[in-house]
PDB file of C-alpha atoms in Angstrom:
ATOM      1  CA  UNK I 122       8.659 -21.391  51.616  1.00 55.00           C
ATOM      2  CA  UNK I 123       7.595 -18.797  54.183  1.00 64.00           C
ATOM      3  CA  UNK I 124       9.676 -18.221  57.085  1.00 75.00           C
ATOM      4  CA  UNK I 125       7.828 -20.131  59.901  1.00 79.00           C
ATOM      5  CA  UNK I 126       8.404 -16.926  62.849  1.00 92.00           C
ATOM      6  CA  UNK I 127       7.085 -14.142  62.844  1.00 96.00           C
ATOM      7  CA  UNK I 128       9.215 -11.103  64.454  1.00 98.00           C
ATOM      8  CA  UNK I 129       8.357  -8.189  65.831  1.00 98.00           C
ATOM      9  CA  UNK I 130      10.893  -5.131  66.725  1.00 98.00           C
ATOM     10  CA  UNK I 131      10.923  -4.109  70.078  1.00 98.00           C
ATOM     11  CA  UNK I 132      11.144  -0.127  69.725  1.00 98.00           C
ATOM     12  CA  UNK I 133      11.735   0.165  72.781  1.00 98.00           C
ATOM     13  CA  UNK I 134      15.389  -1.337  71.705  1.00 98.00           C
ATOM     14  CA  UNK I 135      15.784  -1.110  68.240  1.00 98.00           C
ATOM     15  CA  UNK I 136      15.641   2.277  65.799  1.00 98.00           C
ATOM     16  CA  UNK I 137      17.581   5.170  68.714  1.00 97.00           C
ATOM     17  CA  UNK I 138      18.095   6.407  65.948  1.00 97.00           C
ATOM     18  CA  UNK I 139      14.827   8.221  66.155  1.00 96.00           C
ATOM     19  CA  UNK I 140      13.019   9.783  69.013  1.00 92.00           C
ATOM     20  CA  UNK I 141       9.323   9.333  68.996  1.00 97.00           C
ATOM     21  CA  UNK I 142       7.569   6.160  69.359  1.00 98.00           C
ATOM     22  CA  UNK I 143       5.532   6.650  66.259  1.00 98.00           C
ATOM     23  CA  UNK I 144       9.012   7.569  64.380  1.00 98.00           C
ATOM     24  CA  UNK I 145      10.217   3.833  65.422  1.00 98.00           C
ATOM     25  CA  UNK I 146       7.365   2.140  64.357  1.00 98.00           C
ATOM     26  CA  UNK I 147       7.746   3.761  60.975  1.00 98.00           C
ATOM     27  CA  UNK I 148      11.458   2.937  60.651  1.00 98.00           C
ATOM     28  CA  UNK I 149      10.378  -0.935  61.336  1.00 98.00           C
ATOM     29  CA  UNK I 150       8.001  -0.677  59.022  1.00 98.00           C
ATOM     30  CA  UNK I 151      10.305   0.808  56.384  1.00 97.00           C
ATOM     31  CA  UNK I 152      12.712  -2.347  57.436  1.00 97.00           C
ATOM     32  CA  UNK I 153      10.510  -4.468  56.591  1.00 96.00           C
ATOM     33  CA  UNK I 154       8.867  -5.617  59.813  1.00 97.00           C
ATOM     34  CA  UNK I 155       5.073  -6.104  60.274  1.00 97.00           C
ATOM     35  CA  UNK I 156       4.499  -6.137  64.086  1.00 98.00           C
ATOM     36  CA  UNK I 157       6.719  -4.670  66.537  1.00 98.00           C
ATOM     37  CA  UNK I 158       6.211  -3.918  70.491  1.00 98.00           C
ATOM     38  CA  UNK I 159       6.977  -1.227  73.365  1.00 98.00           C
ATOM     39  CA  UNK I 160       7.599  -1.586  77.200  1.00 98.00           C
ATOM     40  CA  UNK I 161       5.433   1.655  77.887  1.00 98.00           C
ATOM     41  CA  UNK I 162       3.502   3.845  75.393  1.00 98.00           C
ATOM     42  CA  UNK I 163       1.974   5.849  77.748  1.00 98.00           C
ATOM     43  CA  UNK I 164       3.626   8.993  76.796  1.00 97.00           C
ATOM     44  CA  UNK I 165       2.004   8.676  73.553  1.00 98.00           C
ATOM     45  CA  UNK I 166      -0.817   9.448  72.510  1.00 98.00           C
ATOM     46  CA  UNK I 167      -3.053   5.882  71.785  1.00 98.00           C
ATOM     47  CA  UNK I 168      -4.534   7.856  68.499  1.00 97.00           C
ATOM     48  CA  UNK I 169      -1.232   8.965  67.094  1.00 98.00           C
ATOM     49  CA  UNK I 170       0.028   5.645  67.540  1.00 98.00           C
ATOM     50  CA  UNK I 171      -2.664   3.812  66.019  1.00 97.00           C
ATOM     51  CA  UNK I 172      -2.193   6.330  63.069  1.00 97.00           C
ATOM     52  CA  UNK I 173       1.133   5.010  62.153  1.00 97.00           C
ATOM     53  CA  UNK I 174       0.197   1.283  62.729  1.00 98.00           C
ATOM     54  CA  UNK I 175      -2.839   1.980  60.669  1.00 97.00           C
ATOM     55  CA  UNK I 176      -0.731   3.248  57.777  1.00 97.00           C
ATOM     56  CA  UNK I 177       1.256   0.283  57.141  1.00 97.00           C
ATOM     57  CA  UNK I 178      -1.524  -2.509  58.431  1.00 97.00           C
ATOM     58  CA  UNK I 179       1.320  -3.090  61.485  1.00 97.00           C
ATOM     59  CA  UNK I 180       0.191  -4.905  64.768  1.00 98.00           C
ATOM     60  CA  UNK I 181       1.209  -3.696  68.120  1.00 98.00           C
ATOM     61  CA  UNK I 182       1.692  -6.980  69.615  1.00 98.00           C
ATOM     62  CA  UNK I 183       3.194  -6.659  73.334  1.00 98.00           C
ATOM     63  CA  UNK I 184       3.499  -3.499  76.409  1.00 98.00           C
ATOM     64  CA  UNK I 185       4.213  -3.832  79.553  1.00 98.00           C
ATOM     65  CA  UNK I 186       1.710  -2.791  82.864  1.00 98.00           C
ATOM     66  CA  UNK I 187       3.140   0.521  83.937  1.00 98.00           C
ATOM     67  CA  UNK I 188       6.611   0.227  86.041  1.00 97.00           C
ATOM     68  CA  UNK I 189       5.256   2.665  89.131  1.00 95.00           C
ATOM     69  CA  UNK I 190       7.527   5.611  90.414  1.00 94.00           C
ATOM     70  CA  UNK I 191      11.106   5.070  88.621  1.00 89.00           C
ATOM     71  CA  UNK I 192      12.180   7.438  90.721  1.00 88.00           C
ATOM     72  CA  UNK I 193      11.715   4.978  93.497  1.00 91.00           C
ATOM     73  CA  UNK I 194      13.180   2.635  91.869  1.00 91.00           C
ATOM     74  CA  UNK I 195      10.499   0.509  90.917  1.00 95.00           C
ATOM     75  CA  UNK I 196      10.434  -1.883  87.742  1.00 97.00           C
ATOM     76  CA  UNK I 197       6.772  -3.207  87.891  1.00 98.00           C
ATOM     77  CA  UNK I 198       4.295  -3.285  91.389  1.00 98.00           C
ATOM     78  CA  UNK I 199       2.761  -7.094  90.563  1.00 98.00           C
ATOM     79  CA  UNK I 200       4.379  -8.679  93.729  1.00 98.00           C
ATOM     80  CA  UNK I 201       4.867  -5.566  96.162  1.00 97.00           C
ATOM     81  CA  UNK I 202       2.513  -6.568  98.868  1.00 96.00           C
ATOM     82  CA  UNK I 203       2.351  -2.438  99.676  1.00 94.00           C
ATOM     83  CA  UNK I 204       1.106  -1.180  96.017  1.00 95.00           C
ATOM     84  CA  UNK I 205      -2.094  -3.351  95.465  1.00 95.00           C
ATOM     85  CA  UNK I 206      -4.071  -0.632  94.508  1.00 97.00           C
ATOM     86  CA  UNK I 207      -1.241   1.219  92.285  1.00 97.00           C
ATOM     87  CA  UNK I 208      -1.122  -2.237  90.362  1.00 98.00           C
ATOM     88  CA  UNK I 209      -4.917  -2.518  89.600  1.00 97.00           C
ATOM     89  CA  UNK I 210      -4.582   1.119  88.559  1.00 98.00           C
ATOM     90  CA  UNK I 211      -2.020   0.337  86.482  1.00 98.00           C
ATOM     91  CA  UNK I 212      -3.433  -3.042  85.343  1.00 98.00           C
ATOM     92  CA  UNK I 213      -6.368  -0.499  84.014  1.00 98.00           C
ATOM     93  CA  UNK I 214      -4.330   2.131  82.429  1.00 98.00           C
ATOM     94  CA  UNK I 215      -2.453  -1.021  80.223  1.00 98.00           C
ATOM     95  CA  UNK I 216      -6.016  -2.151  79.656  1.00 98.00           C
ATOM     96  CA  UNK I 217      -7.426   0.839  77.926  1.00 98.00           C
ATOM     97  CA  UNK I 218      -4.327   1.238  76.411  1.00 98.00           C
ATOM     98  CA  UNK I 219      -4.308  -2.165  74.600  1.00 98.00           C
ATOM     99  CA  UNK I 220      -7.948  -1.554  73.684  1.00 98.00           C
ATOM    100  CA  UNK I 221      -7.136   1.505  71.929  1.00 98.00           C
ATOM    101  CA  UNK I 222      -3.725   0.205  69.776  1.00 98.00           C
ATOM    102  CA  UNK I 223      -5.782  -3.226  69.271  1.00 98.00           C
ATOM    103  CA  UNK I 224      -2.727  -5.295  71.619  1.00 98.00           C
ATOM    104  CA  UNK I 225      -3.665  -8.661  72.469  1.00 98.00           C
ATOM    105  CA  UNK I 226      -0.954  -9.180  75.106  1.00 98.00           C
ATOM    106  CA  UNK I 227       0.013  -7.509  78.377  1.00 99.00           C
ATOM    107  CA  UNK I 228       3.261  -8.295  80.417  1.00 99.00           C
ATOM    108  CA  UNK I 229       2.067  -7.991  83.795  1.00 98.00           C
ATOM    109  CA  UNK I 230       5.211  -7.072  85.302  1.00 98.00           C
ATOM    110  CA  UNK I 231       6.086  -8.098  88.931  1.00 98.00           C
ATOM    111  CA  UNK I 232       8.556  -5.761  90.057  1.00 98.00           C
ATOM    112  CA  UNK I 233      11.292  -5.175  92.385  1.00 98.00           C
ATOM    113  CA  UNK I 234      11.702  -6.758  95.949  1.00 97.00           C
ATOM    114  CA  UNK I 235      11.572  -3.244  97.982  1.00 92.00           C
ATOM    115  CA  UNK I 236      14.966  -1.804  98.761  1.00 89.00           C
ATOM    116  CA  UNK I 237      15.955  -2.262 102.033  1.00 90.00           C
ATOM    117  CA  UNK I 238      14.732  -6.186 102.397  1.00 92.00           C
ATOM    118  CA  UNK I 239      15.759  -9.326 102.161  1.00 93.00           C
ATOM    119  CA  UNK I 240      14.715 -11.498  99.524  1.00 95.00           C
ATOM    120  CA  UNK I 241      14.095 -14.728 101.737  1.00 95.00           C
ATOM    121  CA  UNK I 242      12.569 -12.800 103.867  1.00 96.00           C
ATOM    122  CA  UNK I 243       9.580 -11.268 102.034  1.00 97.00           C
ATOM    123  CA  UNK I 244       9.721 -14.451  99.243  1.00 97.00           C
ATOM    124  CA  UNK I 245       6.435 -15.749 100.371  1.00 97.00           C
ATOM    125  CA  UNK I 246       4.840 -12.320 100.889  1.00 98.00           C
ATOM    126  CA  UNK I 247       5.262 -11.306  97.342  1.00 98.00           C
ATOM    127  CA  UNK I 248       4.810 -14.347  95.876  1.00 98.00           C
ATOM    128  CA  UNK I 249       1.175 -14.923  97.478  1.00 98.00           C
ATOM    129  CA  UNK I 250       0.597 -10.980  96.909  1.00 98.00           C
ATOM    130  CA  UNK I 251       1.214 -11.599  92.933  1.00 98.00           C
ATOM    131  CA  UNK I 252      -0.745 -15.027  92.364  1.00 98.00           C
ATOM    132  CA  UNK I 253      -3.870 -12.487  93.773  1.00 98.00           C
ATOM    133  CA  UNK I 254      -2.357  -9.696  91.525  1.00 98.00           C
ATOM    134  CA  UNK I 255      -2.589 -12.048  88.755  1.00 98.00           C
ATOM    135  CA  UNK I 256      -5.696 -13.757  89.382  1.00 98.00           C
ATOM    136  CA  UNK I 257      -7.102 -10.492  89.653  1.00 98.00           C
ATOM    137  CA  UNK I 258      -5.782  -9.517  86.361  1.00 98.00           C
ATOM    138  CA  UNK I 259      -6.773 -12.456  84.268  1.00 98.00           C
ATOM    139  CA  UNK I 260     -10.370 -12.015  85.309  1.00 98.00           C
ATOM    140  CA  UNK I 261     -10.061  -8.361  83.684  1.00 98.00           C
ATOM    141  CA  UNK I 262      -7.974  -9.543  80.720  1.00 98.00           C
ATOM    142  CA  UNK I 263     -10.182 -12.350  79.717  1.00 98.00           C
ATOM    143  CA  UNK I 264     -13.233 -10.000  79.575  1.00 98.00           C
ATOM    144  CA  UNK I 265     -11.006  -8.211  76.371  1.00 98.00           C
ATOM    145  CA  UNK I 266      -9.443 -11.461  74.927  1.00 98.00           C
ATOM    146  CA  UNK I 267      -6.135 -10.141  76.215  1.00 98.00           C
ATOM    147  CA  UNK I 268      -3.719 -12.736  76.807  1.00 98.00           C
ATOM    148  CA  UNK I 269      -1.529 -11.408  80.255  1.00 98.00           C
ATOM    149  CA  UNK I 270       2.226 -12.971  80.223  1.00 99.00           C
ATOM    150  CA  UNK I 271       4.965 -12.722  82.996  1.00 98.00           C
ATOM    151  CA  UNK I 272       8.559 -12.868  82.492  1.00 98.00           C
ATOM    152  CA  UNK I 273      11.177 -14.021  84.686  1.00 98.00           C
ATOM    153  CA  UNK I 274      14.066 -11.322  84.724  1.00 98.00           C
ATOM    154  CA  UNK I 275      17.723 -12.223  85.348  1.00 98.00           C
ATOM    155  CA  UNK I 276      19.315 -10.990  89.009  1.00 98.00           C
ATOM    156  CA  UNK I 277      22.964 -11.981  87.818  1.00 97.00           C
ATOM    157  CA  UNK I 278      23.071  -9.320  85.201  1.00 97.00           C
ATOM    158  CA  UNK I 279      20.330  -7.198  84.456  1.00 97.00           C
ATOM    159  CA  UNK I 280      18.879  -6.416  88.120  1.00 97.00           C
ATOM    160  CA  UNK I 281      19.698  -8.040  91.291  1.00 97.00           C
ATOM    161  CA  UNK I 282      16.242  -6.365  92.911  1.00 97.00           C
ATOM    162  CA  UNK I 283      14.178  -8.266  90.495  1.00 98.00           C
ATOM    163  CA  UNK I 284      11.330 -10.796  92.469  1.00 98.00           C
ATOM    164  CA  UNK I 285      10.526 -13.390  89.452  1.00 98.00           C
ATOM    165  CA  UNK I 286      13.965 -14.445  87.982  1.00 98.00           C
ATOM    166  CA  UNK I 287      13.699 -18.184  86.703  1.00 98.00           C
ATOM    167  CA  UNK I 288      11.490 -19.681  84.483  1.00 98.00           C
ATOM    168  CA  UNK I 289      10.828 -22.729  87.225  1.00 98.00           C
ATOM    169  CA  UNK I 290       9.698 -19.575  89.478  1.00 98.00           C
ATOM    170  CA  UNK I 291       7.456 -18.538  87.197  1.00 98.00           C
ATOM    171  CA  UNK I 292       5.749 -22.012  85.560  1.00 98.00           C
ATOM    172  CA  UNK I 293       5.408 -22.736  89.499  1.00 98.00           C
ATOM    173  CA  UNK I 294       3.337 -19.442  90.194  1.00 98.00           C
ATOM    174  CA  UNK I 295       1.235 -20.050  86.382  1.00 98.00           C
ATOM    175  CA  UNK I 296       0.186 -23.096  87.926  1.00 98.00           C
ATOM    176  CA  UNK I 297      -0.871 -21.460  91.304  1.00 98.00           C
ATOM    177  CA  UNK I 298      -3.215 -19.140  89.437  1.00 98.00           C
ATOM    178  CA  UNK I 299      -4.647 -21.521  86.522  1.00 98.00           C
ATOM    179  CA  UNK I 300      -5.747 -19.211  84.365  1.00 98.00           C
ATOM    180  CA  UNK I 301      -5.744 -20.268  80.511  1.00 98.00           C
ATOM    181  CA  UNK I 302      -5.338 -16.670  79.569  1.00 98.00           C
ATOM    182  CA  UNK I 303      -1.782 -15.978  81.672  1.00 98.00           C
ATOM    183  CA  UNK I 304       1.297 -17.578  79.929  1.00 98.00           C
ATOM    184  CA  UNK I 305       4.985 -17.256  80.267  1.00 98.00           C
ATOM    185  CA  UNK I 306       6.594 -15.182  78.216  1.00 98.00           C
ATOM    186  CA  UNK I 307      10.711 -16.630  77.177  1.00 98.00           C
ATOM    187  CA  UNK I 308      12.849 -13.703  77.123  1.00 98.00           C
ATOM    188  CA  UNK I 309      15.980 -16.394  75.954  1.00 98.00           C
ATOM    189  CA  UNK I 310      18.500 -13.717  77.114  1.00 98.00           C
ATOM    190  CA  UNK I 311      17.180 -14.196  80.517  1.00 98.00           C
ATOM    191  CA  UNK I 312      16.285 -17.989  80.973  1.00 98.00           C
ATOM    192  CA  UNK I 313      20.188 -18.729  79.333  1.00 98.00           C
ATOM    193  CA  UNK I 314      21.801 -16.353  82.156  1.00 98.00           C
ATOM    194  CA  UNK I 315      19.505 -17.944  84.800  1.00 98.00           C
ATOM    195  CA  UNK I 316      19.670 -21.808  84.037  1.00 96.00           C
ATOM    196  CA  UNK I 317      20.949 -22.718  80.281  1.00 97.00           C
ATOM    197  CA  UNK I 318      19.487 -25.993  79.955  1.00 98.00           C
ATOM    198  CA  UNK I 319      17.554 -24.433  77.351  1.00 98.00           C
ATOM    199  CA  UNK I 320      16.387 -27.329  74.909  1.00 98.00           C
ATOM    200  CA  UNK I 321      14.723 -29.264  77.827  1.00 98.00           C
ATOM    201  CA  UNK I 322      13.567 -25.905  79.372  1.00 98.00           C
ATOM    202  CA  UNK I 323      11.559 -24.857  76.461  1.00 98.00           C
ATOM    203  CA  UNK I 324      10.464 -28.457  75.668  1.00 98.00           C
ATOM    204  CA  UNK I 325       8.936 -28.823  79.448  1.00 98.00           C
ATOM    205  CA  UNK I 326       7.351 -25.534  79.300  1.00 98.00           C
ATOM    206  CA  UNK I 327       6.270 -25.269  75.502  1.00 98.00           C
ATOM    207  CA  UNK I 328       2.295 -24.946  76.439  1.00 98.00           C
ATOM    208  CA  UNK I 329       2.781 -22.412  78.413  1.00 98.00           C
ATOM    209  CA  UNK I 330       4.704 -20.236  76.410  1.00 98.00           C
ATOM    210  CA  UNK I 331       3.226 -17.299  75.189  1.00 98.00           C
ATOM    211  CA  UNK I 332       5.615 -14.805  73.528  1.00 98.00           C
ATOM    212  CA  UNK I 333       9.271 -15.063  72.744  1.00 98.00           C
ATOM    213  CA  UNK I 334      12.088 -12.722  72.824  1.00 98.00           C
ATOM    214  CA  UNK I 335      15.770 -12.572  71.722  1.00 98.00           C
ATOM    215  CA  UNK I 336      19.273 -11.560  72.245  1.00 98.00           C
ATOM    216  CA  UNK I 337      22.477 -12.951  72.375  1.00 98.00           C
ATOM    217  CA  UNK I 338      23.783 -13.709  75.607  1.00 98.00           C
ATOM    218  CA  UNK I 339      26.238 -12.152  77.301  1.00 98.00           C
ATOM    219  CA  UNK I 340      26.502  -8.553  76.075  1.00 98.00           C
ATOM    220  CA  UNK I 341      22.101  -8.319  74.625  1.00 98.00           C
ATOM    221  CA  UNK I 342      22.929  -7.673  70.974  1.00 98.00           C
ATOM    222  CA  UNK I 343      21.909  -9.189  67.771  1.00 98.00           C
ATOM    223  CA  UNK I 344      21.199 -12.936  67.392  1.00 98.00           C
ATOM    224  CA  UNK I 345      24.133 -13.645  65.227  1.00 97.00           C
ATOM    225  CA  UNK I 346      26.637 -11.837  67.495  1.00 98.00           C
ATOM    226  CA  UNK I 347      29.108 -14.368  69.249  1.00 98.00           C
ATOM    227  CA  UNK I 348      28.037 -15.509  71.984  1.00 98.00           C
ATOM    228  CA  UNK I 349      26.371 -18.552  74.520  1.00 98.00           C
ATOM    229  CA  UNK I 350      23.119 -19.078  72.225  1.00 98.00           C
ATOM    230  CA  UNK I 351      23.052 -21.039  68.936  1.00 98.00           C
ATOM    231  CA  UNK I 352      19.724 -19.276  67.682  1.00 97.00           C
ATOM    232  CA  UNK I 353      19.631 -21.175  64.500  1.00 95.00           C
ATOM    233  CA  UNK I 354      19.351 -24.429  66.742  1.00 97.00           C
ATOM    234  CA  UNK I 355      16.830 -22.434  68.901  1.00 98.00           C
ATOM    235  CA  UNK I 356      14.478 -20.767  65.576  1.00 97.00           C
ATOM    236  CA  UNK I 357      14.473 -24.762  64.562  1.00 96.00           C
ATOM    237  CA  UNK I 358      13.642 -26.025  67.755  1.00 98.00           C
ATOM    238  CA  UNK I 359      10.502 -23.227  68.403  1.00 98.00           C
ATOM    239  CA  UNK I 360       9.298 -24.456  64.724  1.00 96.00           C
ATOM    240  CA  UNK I 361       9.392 -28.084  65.602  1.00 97.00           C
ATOM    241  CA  UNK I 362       7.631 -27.840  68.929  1.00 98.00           C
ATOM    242  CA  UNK I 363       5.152 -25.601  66.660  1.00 97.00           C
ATOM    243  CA  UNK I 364       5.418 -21.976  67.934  1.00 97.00           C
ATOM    244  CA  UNK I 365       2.895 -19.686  66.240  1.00 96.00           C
ATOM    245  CA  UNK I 366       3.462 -16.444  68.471  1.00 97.00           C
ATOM    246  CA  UNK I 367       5.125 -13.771  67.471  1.00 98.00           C
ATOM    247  CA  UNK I 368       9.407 -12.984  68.542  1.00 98.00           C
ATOM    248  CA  UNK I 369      10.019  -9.841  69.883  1.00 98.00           C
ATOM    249  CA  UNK I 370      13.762  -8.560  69.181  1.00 98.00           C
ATOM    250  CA  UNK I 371      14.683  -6.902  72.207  1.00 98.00           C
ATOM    251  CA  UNK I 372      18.163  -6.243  71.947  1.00 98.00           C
ATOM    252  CA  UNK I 373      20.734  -3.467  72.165  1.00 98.00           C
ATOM    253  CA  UNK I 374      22.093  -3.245  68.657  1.00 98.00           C
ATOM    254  CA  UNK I 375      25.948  -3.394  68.374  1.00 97.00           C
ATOM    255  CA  UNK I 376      25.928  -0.348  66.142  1.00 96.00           C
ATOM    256  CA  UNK I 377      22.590   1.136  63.284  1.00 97.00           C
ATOM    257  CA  UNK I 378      19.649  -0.747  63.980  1.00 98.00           C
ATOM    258  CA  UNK I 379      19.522  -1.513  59.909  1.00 97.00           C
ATOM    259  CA  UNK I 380      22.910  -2.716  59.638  1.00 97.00           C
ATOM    260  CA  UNK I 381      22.341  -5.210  62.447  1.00 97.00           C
ATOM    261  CA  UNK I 382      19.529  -6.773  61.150  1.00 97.00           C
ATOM    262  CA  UNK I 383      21.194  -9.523  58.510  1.00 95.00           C
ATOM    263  CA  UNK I 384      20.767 -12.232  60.786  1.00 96.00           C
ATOM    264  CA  UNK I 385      16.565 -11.371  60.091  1.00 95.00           C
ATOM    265  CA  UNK I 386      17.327 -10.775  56.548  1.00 91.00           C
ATOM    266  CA  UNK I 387      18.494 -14.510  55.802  1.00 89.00           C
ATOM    267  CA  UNK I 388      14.858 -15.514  58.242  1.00 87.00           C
ATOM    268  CA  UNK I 389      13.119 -13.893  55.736  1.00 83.00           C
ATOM    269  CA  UNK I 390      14.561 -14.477  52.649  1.00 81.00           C
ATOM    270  CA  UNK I 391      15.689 -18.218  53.451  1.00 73.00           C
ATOM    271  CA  UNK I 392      12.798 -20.189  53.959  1.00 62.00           C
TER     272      UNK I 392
END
């Protein structure tokens, strides 16, 4: 029987190892995966990347919009009511991007709330600046069958600054912008941190889920490290509901990528 997931290493993560982002994608493909995905290839050339996808017929299936100035501190300009015009720019950049590697899907990432502010304070502000944001981008995605996603980011671990942290957050702004091309994309690591609960969680939210992603929760290493997340429980519960996307392994492995990656090896060789 085939195993009913399909994964996808996150290079951005997995395979240090090497340096280059076309070196990464070849180790993945050497371990034995056939899709992986990046935070931001823009450092790369699209061409040489397609080169090595082409090689071993892999599919590039996530990146993220472009973060802004890191310098600054930013993580994403979706909800900064200041960068409108930096987002659309980036929004673009991802677009031609995607077009060029083949990538269907897009995080549209929402950012940072601006040092210096409060977060009650500017709440509504950003949150009415990134339902336009995202409006805006699902009118530009749908013309290129591009599927955008946003992903709530935990502020108890990860990064305190960070505007959409909860999955209830973001189903409540999805609904706002009704689009059937925007989904939500379930970074488990996150929603467990944030609010647990995860059975009914992913039940509720199921049709809008567009791309998962794993790690064990809380130190973000392999699936079958100890810790708060039964993923067995969780692979089952994703094939019952009928998840057909693909899972992204973003995770910080404990030691070599390859040695880390049993837990996939019994996915694959299981079912």
């Amino acid at each position: 029987m085939p195993c009913p997931h399909r994964f996808a290493a996150n290079v951005s993560w997995l395979f240090s190892e090497v340096d280059s982002l076309p070196q990464r994608v070849d180790a993945a493909a050497c371990a034995g995966f056939q899709a992986v995905e990046v935070a931001w290839p823009y450092d790369t050339e699209a061409t040489e990347l397609n080169k090595v996808l082409e090689k071993y017929g892999m599919e590039l299936v996530l990146i993220n919009t472009p973060p802004g100035n890191k310098e600054r501190g930013e993580l994403g300009l979706g909800a900064d009511p200041k960068q409108w015009a930096e987002f659309r720019r980036g929004l673009d950049q991802a677009v031609r991007y995607a077009k060029a590697v083949h990538c269907k899907r897009i995080h549209l990432m929402a950012g940072r709330v601006p040092t210096g502010l409060d977060r009650t304070t500017v709440a509504m502000e950003m949150e009415a600046t990134f339902i336009e944001n995202l409006k805006y981008a699902a009118d530009v995605l749908s013309k290129e069958g591009i599927m955008g996603l946003i992903e709530p980011i935990n502020t108890r671990i990860t990064d305190p600054r960070y505007f959409l942290n909860t999955p209830h957050q973001a189903v409540k702004i999805l609904q706002q912008v009704d689009r059937p091309n925007l989904k939500l994309q379930l970074d488990l690591f996150h929603w467990q941190i944030m609010d647990g609960n995860l059975t009914q969680n992913i039940t509720n939210y199921f049709p809008l889920i567009g791309h998962v992603q794993v790690a064990q929760v809380p130190n973000r290493n392999e699936p079958d490290t100890p810790g708060e997340i039964n993923y067995s429980y969780i692979f089952k519960l994703l094939e019952t509901l009928g998840y057909q996307g693909y899972i992204g392994c973003e995770y910080t492995p404990k030691g070599n990528t390859i040695d880390g990656l049993g837990w996939l090896r019994t996915q694959w060789t299981e079912h």
